[in-house]
Coordinates of C-alpha atoms (C1' of nucleotides) in Angstrom, one line a residue:
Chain D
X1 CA 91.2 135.0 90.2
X2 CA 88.7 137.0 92.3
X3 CA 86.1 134.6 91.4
X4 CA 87.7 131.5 92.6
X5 CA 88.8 133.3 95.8
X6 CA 85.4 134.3 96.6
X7 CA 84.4 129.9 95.9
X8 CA 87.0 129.2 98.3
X9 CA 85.8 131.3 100.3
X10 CA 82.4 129.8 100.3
X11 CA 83.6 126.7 100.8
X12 CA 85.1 127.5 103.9
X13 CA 81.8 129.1 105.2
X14 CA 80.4 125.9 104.0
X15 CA 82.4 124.5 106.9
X16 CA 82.2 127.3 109.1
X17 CA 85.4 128.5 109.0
X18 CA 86.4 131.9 108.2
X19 CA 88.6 133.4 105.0
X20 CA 91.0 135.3 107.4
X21 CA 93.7 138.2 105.7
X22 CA 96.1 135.3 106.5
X23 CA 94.0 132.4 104.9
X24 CA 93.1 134.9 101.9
X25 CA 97.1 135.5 101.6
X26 CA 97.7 131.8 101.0
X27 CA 95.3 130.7 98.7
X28 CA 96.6 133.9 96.4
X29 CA 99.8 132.3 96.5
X30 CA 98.9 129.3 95.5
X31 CA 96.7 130.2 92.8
X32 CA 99.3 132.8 91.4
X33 CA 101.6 129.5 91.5
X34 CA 99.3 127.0 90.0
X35 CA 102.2 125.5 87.8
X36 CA 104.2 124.2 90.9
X37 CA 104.2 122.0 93.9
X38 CA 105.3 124.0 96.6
X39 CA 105.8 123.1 99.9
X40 CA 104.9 124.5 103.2
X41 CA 107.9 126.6 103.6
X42 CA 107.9 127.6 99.7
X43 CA 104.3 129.0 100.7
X44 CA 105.1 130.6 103.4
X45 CA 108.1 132.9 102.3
X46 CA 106.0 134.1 99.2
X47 CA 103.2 134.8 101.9
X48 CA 105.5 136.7 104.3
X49 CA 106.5 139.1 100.8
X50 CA 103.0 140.2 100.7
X51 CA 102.3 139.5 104.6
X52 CA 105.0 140.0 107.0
X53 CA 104.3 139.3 109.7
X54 CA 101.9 135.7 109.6
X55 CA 103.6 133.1 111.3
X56 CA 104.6 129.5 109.8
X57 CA 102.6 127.7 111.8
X58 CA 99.1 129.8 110.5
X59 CA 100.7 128.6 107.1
X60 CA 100.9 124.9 108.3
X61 CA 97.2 125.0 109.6
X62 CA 95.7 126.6 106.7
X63 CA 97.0 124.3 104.4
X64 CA 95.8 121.2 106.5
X65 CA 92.6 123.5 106.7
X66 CA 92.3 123.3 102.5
X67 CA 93.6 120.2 101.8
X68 CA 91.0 119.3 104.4
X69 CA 88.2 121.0 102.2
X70 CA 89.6 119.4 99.3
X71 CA 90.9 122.6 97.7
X72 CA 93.9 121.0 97.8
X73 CA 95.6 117.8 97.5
X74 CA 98.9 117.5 100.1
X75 CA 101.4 115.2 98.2
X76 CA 104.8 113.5 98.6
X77 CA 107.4 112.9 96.0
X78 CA 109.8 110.8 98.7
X79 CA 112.1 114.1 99.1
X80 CA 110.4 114.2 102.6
X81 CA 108.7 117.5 102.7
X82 CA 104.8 117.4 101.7
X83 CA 103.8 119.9 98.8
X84 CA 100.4 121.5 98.1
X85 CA 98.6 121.4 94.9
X86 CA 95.8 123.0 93.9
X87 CA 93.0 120.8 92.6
X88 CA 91.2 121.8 89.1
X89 CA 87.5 123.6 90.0
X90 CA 85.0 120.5 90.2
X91 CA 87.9 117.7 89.8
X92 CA 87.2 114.9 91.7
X93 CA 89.8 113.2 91.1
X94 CA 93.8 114.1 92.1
X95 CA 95.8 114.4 88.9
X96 CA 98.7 112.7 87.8
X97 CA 102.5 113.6 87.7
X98 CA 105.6 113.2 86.2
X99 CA 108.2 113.1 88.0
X100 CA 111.9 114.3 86.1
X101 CA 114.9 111.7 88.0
X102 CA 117.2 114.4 86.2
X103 CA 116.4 117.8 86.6
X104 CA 113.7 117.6 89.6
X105 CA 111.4 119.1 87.6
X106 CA 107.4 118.1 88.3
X107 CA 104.6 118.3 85.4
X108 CA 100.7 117.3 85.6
X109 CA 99.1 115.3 83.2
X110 CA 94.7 116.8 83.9
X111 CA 93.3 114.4 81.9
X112 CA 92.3 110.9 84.0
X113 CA 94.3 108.5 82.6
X114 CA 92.7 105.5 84.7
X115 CA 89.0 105.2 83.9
X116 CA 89.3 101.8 82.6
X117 CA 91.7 100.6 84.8
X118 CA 89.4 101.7 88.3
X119 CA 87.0 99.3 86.5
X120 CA 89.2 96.5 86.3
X121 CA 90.2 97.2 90.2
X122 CA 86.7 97.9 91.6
X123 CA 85.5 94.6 89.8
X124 CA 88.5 92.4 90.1
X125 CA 89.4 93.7 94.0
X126 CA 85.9 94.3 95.3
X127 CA 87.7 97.5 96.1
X128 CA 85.6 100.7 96.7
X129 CA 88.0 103.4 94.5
X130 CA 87.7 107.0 96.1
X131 CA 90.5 108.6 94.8
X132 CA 94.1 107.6 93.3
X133 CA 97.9 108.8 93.1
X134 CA 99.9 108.0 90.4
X135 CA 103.5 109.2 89.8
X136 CA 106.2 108.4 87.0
X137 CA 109.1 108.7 87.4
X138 CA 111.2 109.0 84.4
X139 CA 113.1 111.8 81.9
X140 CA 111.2 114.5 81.1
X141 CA 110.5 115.9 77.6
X142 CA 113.5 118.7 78.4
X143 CA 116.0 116.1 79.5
X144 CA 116.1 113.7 76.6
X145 CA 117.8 116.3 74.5
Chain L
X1 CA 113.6 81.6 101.8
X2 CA 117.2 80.3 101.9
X3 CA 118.0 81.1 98.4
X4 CA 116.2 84.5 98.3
X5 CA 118.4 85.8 100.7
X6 CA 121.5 83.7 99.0
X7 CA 120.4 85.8 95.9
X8 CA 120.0 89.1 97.7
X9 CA 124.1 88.0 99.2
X10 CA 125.0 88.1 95.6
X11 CA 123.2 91.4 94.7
X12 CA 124.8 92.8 97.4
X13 CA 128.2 91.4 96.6
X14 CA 127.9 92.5 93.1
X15 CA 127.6 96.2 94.5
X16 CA 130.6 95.5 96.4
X17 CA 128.8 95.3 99.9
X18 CA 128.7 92.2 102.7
X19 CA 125.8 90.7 104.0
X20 CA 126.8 91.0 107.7
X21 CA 124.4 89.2 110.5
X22 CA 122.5 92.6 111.1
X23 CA 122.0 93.0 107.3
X24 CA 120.9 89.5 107.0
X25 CA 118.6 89.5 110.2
X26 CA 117.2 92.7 108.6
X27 CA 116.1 91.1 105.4
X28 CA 114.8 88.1 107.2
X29 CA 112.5 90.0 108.7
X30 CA 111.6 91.8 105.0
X31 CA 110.9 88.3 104.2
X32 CA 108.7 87.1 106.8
X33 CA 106.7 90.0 106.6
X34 CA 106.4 90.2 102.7
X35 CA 102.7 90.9 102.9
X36 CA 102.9 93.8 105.3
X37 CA 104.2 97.5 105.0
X38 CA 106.9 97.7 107.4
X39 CA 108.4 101.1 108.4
X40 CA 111.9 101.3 109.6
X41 CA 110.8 101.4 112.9
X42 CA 108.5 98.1 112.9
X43 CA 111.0 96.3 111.0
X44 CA 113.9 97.6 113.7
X45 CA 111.6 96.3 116.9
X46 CA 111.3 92.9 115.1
X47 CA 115.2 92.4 114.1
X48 CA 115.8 93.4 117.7
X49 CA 113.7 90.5 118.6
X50 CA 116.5 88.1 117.2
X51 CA 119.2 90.2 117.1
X52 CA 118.7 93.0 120.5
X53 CA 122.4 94.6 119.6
X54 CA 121.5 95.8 116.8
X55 CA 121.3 99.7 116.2
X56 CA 118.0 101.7 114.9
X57 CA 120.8 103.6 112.4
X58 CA 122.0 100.4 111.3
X59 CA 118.6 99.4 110.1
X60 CA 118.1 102.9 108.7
X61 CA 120.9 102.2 106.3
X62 CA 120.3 98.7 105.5
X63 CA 116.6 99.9 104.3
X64 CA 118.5 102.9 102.7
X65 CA 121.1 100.3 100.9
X66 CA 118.7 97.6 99.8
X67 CA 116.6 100.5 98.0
X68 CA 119.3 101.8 96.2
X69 CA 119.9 97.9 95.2
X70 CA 115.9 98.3 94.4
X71 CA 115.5 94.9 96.4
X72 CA 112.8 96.8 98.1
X73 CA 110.8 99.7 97.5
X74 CA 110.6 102.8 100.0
X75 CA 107.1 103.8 99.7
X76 CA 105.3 107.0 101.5
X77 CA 101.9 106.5 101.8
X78 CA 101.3 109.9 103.1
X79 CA 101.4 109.3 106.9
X80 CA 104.6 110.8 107.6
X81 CA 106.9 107.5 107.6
X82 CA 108.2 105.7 104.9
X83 CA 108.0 101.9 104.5
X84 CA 109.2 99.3 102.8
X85 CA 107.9 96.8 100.6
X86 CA 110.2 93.5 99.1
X87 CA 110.3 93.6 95.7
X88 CA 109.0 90.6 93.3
X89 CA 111.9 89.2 92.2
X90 CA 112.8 90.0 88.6
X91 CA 110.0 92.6 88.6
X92 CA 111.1 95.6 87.6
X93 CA 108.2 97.5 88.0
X94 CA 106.7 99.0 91.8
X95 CA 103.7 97.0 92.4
X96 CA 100.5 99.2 92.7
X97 CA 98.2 99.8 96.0
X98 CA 95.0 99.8 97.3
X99 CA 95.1 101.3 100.3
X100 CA 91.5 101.3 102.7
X101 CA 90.4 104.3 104.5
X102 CA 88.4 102.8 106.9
X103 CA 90.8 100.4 108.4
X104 CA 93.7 101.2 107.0
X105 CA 94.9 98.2 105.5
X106 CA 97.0 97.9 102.5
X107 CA 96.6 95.2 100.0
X108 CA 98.5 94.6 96.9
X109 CA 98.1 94.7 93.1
X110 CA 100.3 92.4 91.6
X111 CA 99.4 92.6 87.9
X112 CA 101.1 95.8 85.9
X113 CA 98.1 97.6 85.0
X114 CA 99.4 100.5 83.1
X115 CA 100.9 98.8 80.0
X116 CA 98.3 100.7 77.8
X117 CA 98.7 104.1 80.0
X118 CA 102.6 104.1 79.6
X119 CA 102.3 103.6 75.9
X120 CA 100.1 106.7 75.9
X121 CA 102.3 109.1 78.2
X122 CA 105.3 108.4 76.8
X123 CA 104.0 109.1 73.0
X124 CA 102.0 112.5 74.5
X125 CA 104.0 113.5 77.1
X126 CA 107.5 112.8 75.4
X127 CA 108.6 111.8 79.1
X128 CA 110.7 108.3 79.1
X129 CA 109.4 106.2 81.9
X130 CA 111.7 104.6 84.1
X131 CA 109.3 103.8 86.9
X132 CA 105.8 104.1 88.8
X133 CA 103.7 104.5 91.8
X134 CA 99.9 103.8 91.6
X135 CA 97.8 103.9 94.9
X136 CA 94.1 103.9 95.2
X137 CA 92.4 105.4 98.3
X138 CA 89.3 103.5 99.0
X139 CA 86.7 101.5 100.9
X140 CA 88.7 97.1 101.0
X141 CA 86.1 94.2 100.6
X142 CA 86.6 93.8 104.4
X143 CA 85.0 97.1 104.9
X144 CA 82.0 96.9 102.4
X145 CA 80.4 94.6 104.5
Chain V
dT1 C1' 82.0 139.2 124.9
dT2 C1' 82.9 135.1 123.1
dC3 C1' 85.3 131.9 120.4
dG4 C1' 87.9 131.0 116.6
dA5 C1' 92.4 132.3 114.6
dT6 C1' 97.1 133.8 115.1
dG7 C1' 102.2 134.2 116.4
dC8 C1' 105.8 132.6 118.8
dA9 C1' 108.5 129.3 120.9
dA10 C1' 109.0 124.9 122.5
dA11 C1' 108.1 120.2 121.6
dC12 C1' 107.9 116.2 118.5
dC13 C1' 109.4 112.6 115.9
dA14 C1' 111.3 110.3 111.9
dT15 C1' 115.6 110.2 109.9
dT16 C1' 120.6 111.2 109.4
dT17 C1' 125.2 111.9 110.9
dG18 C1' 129.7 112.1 113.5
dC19 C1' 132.7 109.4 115.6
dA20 C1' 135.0 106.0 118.2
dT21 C1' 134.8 100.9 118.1
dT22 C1' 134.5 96.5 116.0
dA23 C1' 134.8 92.9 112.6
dA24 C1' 135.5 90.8 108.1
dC25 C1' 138.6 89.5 104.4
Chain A
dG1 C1' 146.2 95.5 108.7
dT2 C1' 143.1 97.9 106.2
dT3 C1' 138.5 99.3 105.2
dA4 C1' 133.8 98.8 105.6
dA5 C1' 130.1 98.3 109.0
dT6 C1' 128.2 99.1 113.5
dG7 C1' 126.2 101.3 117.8
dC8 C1' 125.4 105.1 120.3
dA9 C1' 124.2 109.7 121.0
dA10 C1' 123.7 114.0 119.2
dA11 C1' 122.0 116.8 115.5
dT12 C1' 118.7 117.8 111.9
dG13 C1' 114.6 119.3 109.8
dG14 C1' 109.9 119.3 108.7
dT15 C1' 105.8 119.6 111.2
dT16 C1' 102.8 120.1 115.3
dT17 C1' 101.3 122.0 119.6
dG18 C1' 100.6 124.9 124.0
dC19 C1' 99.5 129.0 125.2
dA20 C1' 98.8 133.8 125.7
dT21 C1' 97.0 137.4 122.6
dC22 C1' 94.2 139.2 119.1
dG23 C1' 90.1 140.2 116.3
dA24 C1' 85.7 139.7 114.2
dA25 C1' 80.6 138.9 114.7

DNA sequence: TTCGATGCAAACCATTTGCATTAAC
DNA sequence: GTTAATGCAAATGGTTTGCATCGAA
């Protein structure tokens, strides 16, 4: 836990930004809530629990700030609020998701699913590949019972 | 182009709705602009061309109605407005994305790509798949050059 | 002391909604 | 005539911004 903080923190100096009590308060949110997707709100009242008195908005710009650094990726789900999701240590690549049309629920699939397909695009699209996003939408494991 | 829009009359008959003159100048426009992203905005400043009663909330819900028909797709590609995209028609399956950081352009991928990759999920994941979204972020051919 | 970071409130902007009016069958 | 559909304006809600203040090197 300590350890990752401290890359993050590097990362940041990297950049020439600073790991703030506010920033430092956000990232331990989101790492002690790896599992989910929250959004910017979500973060923000577990951070005011521990930190009372930071201000949405320091929320908001911290998370641009790390999703900026790549530390983590800001996606939408088509609700219309963005969520936050913290990418794997040394993954270059966003993961995939499943999406449950029945009970909401979101799980991650870590293993890159798309190796031969990016192939197929970069060769048959003369398309540069960078990164990806890919959702399914569906019934989850829980729902089908 | 007639008897695509005689077809989506029927669909929406079928679901108990009319195709009144703002619905059907809306989908014209879907039409003539099959290749591009529209958002509800874009699409609203070119039906008003034709049609300059119509209301912005009346193209809100005809984009809202023909998604729920799924004769388009909403899509969100992250810049804070949603578009929509005609659906093939017949296809049941969102088509996939390649979307070009330099320029911004957003070209198409017709083929389904994830045959193989559905099989997998569904036997690893237990999860049923009823639909996806695939986007790749990227460098186009345009902007290789 | 200087400049980035913060908190607050106001501003923004895409989208939705309430409601009175209109139009289709 | 009844009911759905429309247009307008106001409301909503997530996100961003302006600005005065604060704090660390």
């Amino acid at each position: 836990m300590q350890e990752r903080i401290d890359r993050i923190k590097d990362q940041l100096h990297a950049a020439s930004y600073k790991l703030t009590p506010q920033r430092e308060s956000t990232v331990r949110v989101l790492l002690e809530n790896e599992a989910d997707h929250l959004s910017a709100e979500e973060v923000f009242l577990k951070v005011r629990e521990r930190s009372p008195e930071i201000g949405l908005a320091t929320v908001y710009r911290t998370l641009e700030l790390l999703a900026e650094l790549k530390v983590v990726d800001k996606i939408n789900f088509g609700d219309g609020v963005a969520r936050f999701d913290l990418r794997k240590e040394g993954a270059e690549h966003f993961h995939h998701h499943l999406v449950c049309i029945e009970c909401g629920a979101v799980d991650e699939i870590e293993e890159d699913l798309l190796g031969e397909v990016e192939k197929k695009v970069e060769r048959d699209y003369q398309f540069k590949i960078m990164d990806h996003r890919l959702t399914f939408h569906g019934i989850c494991h829980r729902c089908q019972k």
